[in-house]
CSV table of C-alpha atoms and ligand atoms in Angstrom, one decimal:
chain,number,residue,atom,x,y,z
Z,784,UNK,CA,8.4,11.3,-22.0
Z,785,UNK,CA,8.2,14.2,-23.7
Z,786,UNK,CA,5.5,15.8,-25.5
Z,787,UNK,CA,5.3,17.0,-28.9
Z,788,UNK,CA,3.2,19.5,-31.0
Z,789,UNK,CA,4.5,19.1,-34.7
Z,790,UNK,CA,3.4,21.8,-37.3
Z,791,UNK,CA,3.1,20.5,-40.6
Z,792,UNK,CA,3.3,17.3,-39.7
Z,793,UNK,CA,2.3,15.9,-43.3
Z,794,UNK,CA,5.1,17.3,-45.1
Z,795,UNK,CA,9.0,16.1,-45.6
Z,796,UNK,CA,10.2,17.6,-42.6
Z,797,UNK,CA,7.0,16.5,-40.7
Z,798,UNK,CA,6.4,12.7,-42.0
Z,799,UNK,CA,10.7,12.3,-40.5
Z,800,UNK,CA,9.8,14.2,-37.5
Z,801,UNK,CA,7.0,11.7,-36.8
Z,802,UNK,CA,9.8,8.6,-37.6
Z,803,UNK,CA,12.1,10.5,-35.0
Z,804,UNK,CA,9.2,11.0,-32.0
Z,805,UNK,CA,7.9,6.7,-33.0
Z,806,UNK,CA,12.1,6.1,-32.2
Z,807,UNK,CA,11.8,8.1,-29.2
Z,808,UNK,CA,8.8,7.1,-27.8
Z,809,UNK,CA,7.5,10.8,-27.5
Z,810,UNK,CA,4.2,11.5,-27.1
Z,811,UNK,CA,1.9,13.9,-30.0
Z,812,UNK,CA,0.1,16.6,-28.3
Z,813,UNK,CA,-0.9,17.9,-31.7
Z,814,UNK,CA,-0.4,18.1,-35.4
Z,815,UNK,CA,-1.4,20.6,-37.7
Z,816,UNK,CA,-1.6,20.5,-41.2
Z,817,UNK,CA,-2.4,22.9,-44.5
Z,818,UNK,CA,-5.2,20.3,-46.4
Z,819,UNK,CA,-4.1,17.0,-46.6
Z,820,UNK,CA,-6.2,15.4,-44.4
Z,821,UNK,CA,-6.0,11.9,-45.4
Z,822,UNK,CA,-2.3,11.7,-44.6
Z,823,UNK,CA,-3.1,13.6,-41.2
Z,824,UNK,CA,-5.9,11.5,-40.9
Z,825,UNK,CA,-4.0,8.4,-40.4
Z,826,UNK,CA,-1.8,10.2,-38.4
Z,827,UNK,CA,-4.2,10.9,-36.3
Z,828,UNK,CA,-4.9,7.1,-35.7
Z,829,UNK,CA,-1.2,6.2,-35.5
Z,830,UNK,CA,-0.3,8.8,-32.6
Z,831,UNK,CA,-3.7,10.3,-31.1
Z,832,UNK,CA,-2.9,13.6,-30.5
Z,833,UNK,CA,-5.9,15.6,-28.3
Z,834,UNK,CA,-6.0,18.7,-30.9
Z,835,UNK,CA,-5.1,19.2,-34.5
Z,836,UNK,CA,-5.1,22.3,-36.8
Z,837,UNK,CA,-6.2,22.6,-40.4
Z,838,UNK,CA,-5.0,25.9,-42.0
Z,839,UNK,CA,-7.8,25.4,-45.0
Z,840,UNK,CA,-10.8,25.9,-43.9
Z,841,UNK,CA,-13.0,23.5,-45.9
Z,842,UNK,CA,-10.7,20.8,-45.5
Z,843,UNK,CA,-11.0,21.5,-41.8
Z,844,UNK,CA,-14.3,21.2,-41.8
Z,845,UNK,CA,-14.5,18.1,-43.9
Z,846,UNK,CA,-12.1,16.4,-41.3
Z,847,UNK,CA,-14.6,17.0,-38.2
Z,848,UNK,CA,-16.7,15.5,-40.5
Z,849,UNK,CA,-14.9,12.5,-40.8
Z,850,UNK,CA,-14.1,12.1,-37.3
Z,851,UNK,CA,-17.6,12.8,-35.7
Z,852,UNK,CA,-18.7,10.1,-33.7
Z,853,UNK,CA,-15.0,8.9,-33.6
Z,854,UNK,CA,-14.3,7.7,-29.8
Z,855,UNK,CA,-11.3,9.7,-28.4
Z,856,UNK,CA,-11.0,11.8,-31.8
Z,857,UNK,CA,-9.1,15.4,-31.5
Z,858,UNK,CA,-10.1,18.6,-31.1
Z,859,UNK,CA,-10.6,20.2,-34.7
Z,860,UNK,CA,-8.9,24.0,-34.8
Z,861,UNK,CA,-9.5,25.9,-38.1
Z,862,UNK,CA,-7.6,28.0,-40.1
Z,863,UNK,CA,-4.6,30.1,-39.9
Z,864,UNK,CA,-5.8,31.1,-36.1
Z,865,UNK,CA,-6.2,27.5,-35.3
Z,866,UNK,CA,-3.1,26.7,-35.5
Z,867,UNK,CA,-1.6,29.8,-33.5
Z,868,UNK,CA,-4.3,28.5,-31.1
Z,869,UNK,CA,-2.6,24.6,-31.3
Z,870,UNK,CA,1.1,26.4,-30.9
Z,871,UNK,CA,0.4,27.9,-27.8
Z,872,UNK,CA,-1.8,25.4,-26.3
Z,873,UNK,CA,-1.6,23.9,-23.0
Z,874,UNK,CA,0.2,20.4,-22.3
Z,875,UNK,CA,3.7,20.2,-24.6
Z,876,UNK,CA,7.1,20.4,-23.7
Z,877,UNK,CA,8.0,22.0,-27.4
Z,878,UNK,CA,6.4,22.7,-30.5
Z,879,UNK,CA,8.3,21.2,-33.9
Z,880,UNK,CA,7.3,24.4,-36.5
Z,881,UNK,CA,7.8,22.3,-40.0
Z,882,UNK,CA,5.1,24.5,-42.2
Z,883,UNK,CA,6.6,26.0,-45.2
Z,884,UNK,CA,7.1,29.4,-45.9
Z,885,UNK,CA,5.9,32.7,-44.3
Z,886,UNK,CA,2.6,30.5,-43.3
Z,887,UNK,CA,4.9,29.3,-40.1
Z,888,UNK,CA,6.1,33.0,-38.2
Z,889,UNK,CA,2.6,33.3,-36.5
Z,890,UNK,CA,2.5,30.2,-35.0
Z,891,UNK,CA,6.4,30.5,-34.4
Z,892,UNK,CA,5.6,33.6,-32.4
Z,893,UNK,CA,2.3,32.0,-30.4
Z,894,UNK,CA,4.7,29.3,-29.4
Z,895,UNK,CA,7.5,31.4,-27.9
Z,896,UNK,CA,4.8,33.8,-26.8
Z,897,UNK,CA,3.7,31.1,-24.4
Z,898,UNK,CA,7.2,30.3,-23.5
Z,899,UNK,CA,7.5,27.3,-25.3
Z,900,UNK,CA,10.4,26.2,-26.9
Z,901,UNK,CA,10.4,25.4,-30.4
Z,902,UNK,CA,12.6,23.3,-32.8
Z,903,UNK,CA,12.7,25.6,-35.6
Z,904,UNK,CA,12.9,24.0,-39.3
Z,905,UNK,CA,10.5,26.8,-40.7
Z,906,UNK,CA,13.5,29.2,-41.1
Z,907,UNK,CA,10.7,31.8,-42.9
Z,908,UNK,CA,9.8,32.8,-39.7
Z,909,UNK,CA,13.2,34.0,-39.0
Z,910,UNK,CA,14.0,35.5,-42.6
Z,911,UNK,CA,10.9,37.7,-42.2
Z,912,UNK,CA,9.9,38.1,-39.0
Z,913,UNK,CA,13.5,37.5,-36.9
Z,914,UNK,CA,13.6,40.3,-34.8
Z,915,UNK,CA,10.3,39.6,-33.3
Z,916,UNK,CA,11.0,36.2,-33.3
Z,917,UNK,CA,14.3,36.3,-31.5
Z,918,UNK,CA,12.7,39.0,-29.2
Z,919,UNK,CA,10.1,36.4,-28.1
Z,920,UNK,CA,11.9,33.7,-27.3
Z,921,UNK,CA,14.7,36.0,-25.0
Z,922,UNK,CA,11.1,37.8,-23.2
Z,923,UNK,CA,9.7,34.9,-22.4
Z,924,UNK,CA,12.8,32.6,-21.5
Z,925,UNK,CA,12.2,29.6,-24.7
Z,926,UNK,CA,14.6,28.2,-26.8
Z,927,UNK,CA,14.9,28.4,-30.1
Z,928,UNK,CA,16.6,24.6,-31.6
Z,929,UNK,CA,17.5,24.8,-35.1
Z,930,UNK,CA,16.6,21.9,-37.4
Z,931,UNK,CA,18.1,23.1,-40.4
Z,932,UNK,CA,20.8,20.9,-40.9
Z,933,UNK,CA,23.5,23.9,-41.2
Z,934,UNK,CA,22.6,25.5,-38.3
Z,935,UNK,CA,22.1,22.2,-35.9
Z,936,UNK,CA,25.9,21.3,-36.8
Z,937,UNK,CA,26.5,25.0,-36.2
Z,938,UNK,CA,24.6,24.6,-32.9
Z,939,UNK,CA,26.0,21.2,-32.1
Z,940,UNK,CA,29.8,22.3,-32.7
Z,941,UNK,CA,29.1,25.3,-29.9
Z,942,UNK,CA,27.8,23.0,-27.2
Z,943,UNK,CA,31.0,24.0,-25.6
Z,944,UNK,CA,30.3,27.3,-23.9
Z,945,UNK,CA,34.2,27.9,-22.7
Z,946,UNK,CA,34.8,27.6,-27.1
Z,947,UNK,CA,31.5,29.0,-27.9
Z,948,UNK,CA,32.2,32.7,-26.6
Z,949,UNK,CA,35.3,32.7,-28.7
Z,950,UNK,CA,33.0,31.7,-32.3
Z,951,UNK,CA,34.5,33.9,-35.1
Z,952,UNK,CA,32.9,32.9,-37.9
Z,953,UNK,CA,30.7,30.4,-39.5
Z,954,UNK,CA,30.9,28.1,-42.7
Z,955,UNK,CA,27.9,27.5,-43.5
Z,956,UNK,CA,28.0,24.7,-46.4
Z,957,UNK,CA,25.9,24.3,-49.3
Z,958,UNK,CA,25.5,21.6,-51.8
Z,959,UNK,CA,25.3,23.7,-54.9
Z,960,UNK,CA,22.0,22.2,-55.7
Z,961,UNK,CA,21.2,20.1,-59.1
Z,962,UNK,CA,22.8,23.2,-61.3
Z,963,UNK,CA,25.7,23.8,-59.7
Z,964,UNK,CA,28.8,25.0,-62.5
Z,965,UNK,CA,26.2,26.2,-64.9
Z,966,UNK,CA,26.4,29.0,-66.8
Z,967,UNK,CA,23.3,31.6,-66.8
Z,968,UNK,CA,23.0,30.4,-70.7
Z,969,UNK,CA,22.8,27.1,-69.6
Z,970,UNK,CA,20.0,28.1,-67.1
Z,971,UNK,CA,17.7,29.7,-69.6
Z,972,UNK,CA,15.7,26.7,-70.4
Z,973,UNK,CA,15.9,24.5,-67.0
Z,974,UNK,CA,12.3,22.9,-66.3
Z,975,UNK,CA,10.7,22.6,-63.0
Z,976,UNK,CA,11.4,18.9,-63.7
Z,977,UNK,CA,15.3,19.3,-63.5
Z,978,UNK,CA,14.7,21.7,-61.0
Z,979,UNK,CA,13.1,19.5,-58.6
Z,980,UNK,CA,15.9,16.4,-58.7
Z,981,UNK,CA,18.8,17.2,-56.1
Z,982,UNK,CA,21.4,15.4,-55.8
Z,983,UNK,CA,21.3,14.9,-51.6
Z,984,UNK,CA,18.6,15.7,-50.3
Z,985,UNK,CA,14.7,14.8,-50.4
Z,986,UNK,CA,13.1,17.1,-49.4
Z,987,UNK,CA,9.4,19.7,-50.0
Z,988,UNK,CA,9.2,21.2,-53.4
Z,989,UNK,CA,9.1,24.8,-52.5
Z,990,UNK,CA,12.8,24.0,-50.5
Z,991,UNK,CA,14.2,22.2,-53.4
Z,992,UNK,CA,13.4,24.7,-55.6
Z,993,UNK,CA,15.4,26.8,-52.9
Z,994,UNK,CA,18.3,24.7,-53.4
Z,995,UNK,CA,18.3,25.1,-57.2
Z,996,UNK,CA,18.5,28.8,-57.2
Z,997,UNK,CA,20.7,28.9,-54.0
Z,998,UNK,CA,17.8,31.2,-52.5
Z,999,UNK,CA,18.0,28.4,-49.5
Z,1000,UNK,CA,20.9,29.3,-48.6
Z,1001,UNK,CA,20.3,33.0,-48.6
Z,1002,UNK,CA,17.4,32.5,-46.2
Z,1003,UNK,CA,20.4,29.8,-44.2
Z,1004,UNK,CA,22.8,32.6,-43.8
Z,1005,UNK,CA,19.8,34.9,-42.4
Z,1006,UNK,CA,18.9,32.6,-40.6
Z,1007,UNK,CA,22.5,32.2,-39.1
Z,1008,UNK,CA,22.9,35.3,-38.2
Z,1009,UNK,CA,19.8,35.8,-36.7
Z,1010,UNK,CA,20.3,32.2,-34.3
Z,1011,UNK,CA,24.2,32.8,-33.4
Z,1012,UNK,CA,24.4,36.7,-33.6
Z,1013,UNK,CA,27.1,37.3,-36.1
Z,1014,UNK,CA,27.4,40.0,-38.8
Z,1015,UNK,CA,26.7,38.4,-42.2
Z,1016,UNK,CA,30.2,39.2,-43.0
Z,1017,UNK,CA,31.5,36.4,-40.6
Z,1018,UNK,CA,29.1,33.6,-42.3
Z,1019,UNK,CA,30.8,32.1,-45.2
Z,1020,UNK,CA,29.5,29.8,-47.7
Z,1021,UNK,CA,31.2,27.6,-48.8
Z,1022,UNK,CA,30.5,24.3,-51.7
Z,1023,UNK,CA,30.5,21.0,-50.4
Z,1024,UNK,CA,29.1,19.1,-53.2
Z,1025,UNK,CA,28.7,15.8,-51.0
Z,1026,UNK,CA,26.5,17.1,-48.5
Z,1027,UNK,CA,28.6,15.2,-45.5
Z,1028,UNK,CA,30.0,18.0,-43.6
Z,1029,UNK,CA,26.7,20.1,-42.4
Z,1030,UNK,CA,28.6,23.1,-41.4
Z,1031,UNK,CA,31.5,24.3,-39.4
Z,1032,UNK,CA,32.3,27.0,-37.0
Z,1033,UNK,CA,35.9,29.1,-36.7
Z,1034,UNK,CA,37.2,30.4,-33.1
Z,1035,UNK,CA,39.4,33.2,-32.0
Z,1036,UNK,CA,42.2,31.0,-32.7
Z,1037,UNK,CA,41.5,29.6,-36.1
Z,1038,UNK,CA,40.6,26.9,-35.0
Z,1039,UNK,CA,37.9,24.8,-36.8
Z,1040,UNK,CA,35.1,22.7,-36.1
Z,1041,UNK,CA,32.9,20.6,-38.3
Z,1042,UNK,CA,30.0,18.3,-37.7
Z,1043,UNK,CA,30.0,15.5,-40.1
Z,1044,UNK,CA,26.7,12.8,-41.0
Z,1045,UNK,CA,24.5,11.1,-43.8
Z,1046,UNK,CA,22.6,13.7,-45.4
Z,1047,UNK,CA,19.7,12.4,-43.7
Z,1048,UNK,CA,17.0,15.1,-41.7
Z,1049,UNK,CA,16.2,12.9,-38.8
Z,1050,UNK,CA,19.6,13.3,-37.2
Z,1051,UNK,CA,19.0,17.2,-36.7
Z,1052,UNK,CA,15.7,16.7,-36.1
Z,1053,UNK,CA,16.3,14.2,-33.4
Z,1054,UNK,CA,18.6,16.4,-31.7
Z,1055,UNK,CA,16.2,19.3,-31.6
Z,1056,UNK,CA,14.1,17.0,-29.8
Z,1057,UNK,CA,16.5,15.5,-27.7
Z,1058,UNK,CA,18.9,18.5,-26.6
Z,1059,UNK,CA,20.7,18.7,-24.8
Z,1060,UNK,CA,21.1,14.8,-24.8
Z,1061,UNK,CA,21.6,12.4,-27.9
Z,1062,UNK,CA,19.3,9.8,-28.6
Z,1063,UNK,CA,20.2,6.6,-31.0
Z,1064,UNK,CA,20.8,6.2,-34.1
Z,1065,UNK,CA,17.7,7.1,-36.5
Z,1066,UNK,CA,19.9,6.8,-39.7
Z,1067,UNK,CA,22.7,4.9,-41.0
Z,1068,UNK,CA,26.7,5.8,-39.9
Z,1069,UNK,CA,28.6,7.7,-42.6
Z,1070,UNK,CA,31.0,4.6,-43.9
Z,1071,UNK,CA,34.2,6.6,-44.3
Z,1072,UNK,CA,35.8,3.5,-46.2
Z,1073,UNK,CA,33.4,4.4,-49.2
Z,1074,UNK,CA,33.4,8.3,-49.0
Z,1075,UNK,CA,36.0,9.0,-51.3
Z,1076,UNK,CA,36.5,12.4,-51.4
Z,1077,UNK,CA,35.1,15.3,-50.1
Z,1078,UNK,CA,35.2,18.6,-51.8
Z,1079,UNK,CA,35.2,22.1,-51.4
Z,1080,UNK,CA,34.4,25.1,-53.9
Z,1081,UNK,CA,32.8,28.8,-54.1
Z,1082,UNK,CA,29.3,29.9,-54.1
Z,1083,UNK,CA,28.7,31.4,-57.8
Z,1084,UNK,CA,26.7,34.5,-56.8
Z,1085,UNK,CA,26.8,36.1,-60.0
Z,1086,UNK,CA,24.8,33.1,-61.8
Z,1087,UNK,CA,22.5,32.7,-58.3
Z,1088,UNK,CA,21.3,36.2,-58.2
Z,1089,UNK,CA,18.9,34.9,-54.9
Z,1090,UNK,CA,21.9,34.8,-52.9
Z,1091,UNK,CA,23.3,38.1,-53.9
Z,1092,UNK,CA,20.2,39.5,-53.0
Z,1093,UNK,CA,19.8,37.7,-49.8
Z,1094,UNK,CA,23.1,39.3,-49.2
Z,1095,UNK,CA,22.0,42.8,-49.9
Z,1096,UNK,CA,19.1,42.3,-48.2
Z,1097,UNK,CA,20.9,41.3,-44.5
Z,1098,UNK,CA,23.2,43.9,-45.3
Z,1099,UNK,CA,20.4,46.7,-45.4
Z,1100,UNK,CA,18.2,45.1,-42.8
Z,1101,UNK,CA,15.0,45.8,-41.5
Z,1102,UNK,CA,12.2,44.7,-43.7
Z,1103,UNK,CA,14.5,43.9,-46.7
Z,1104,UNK,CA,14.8,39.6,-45.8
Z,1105,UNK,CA,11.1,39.7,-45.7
Z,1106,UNK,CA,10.4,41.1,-48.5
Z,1107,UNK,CA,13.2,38.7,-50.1
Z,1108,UNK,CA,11.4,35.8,-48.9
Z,1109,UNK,CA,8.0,37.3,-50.0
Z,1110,UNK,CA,9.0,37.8,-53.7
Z,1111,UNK,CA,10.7,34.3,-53.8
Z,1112,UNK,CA,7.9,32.3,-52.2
Z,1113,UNK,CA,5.7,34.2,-54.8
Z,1114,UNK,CA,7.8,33.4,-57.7
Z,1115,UNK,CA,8.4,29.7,-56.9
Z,1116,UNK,CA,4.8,29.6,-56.7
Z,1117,UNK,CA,4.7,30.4,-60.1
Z,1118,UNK,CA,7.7,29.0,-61.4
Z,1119,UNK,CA,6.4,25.6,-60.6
Z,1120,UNK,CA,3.0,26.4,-62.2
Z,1121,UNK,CA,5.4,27.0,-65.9
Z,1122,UNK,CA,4.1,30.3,-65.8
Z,1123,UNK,CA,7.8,32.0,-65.3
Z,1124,UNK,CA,11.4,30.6,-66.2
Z,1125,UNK,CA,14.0,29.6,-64.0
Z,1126,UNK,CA,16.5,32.9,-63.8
Z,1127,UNK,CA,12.8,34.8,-63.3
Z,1128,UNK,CA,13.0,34.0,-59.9
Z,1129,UNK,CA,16.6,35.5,-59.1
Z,1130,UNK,CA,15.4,38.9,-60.9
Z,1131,UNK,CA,12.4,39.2,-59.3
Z,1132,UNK,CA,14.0,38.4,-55.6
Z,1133,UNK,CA,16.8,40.8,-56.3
Z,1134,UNK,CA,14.3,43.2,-57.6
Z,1135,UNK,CA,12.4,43.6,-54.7
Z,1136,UNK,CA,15.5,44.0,-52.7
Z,1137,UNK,CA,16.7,47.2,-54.8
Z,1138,UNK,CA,13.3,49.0,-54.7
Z,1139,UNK,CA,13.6,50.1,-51.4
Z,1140,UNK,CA,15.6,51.2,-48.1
Z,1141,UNK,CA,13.9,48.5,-45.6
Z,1142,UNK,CA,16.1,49.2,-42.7
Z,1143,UNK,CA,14.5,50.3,-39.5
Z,1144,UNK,CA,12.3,49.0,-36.7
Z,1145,UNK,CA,9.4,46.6,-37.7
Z,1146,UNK,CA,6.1,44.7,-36.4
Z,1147,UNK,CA,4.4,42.0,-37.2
Z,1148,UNK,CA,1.6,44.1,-39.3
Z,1149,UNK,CA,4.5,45.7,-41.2
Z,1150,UNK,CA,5.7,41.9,-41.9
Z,1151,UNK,CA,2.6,41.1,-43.2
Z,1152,UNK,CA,2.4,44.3,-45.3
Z,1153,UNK,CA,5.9,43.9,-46.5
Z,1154,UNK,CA,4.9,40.0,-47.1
Z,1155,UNK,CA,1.9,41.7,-49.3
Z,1156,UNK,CA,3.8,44.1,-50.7
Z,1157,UNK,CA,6.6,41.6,-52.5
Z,1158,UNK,CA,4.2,39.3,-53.8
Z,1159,UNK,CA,2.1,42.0,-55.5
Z,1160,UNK,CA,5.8,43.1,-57.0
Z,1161,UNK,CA,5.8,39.9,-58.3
Z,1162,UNK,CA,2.7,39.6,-60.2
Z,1163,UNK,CA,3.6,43.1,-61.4
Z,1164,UNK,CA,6.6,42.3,-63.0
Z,1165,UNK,CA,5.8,39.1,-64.8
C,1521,NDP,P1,6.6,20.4,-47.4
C,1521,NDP,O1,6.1,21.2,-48.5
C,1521,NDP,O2,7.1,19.0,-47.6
C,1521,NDP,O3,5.6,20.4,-46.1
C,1521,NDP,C1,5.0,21.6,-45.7
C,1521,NDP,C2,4.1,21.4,-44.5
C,1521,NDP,O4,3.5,22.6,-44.2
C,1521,NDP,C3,2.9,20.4,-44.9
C,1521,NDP,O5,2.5,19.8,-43.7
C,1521,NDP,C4,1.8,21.4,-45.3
C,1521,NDP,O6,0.5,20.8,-45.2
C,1521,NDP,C5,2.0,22.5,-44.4
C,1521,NDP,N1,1.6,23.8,-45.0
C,1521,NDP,C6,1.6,24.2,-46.3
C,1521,NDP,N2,1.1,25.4,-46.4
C,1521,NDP,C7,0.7,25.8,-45.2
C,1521,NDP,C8,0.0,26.9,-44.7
C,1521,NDP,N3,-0.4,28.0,-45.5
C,1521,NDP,N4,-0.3,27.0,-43.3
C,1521,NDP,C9,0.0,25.9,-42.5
C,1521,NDP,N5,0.6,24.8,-43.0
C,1521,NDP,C10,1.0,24.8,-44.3
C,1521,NDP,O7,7.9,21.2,-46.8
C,1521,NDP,P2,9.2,20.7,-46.1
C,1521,NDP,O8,8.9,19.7,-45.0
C,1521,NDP,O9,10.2,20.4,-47.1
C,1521,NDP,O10,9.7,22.0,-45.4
C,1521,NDP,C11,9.1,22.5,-44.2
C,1521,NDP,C12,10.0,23.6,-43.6
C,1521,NDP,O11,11.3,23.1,-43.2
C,1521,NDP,C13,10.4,24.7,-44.7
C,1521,NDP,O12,10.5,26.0,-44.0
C,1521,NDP,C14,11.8,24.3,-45.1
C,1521,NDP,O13,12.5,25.4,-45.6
C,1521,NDP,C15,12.4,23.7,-43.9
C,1521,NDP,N6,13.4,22.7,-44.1
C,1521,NDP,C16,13.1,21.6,-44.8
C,1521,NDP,C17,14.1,20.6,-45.1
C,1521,NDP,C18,13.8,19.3,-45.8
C,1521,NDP,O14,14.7,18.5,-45.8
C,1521,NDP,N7,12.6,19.1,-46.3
C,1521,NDP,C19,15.5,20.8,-44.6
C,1521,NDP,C20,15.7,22.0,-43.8
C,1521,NDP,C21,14.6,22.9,-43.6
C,1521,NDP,P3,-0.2,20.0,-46.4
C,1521,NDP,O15,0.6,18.8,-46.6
C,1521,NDP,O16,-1.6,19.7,-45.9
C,1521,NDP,O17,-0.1,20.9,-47.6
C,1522,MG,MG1,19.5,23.5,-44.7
């Protein structure tokens, strides 16, 4: 039986995550959580984990609170060191990192640090900090599992290590999001409201948002190169409206591979868990007989200025993806407050990305000043 810490256990990724251990019958070593402690509270109760983390502080302390006098209640760890604390902590076989945004590299790097593996879905920790990151895991002999669904069907279509040293390229798919075929004119006025409704996928609102402005799948190909060490030239995106085929990989011969499924998050989630075997089935079979068609199409990168400057910004390296991630997680911050329109957010991303040189060795206190740096960019430029 295997044993579980989950970060960010009350969110999208985390609330399937928990479906997919319950299915499994994995045990929870720990959760952690930002401040909703009434969800976590009953999840405390449904899986009794021995420690949990609570990034915000008050609500930290109001859960000890709560579970004083509670027989067999967790260890409370505060703050934004109490959850490096829980990643690194003692009895788990791998820590599940499903925090959003920048918020996730520490604990990313405290988990590797202590050799842990970790099933990745917080691809911020690779966008800003993924030389560190990838440097951790190969020190200290973890494994990093993708959860994203692109790069799990990347990762499950190289399981084949004869096929895998011959990988050419990748295509990596994208849904297009909800605004897919629009026009920038047609983008002036889009609210957070349309925004926020994707076609495929449910999913957190800060990753949705992500989807919309195709920014997701800027950080995805950073993300790709930095898992399966190809030059961003070799990862092509490519349309795929339906969300079916997850992604596909290209040998030496041409040859193609795909890996096909509902889009539904508990299959590469499960498999993160369960790698290198499969478990069941945690979602329905993709019924072929009432498919239709699936479809294929081109990235529009002139309307989706996050992706050209997620581009750039792989292309110059160094600090340049985080401070991409920094200005985006600032402006969809404030896009979904109304206090900036939609094509705000491409300009500002691809703003921060032409200021500067970026390329160049890094640590984690110049990620965190880059972090600081794009943010304050930002809410200069509003
Ligand atoms: P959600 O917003 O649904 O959940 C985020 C989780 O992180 C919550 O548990 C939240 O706690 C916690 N959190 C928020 N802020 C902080 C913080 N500052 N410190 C620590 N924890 C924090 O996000 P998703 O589940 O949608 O996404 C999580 C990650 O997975 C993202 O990196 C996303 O890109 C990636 N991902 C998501 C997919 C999806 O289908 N949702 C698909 C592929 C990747 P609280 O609830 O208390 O605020
Ligand atoms: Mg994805």
């Amino acid at each position: 039986m295997k044993r579980v810490i989950l970060l960010g256990s009350t969110g999208s990724i985390g609330t399937q995550s928990l479906e997919v251990i319950r299915a499994q019958g994995y045990a929870v070593a720990g959760l952690a959580a930002h401040s909703n402690i009434d969800l976590l509270q009953r999840q405390i109760a449904a899986f009794h984990p021995a420690a949990v983390a609570v990034t915000d502080e008050s609500a930290a302390v109001r859960l000890e609170a709560r579970l004083a006098g509670t027989a067999g209640a967790p260890r409370v760890l505060k703050g934004a060191e109490g959850l490096r604390t829980l990643a690194a902590g003692q009895q788990a076989d791998i820590v599940l990192n499903a925090v959003v945004g920048i918020a996730g590299l520490p604990a990313t790097l405290a988990a590797l640090e202590a050799g842990r593996d970790v099933a990745l879905a917080n691809k911020e920790s690779l966008v800003t900090g993924g030389y560190l990151v990838t440097r951790a895991a190969e020190e200290n002999g973890a494994r990093l599992l993708p959860v994203d669904s692109e790069h799990s069907a990347i990762f499950q279509c190289l399981q084949d290590a004869y096929s895998a040293k011959s990988l050419k390229k990748i295509l990596l798919t994208a849904s297009g999001g909800p605004f897919f075929g629009r026009t920038k004119d047609q983008l002036a006025d889009v609210t957070k409201a349309d925004a926020l409704r994707h076609p495929n996928w449910n999913m957190g609102a800060k990753i949705t948002i992500d989807s919309a402005t195709l920014m997701n799948k800027g950080l995805e190909l950073i993300e790709a190169v930095w898992l399966f060490g190809l030059p961003p030239e070799k990862v092509q995106i490519v349309v795929q409206r339906q969300s079916i085929i997850h992604s596909m990989v290209q040998f030496s011969d041409n040859s193609v591979l795909a890996q096909l499924g509902v889009p539904d998050m508990r299959i590469p989630i499960q498999y993160a868990l369960t790698w290198p075997l499969r478990g069941g089935a945690v979602a329905p079979e993709l019924d072929f007989a009432h498919l239709g068609s699936i479809t294929f199409d081109t990235a529009d990168e002139a309307t989706f200025r996050c992706l050209a400057a997620c581009k750039k910004a792989i292309a110059k390296g160094g600090l340049a993806p985080c401070a991409a991630n920094g200005a985006n997680e600032e402006a969809v911050r404030l896009f979904l407050e109304d206090r900036i329109p939609f094509l705000k957010i491409g300009e500002l991303v691809e703003g921060i990305v032409d200021r500067e040189a970026y390329g160049g060795a890094y640590d984690i206190t110049d990620v965190y000043e880059c972090d600081r740096m794009a943010r304050a960019y930002v809410l200069s430029h509003l």
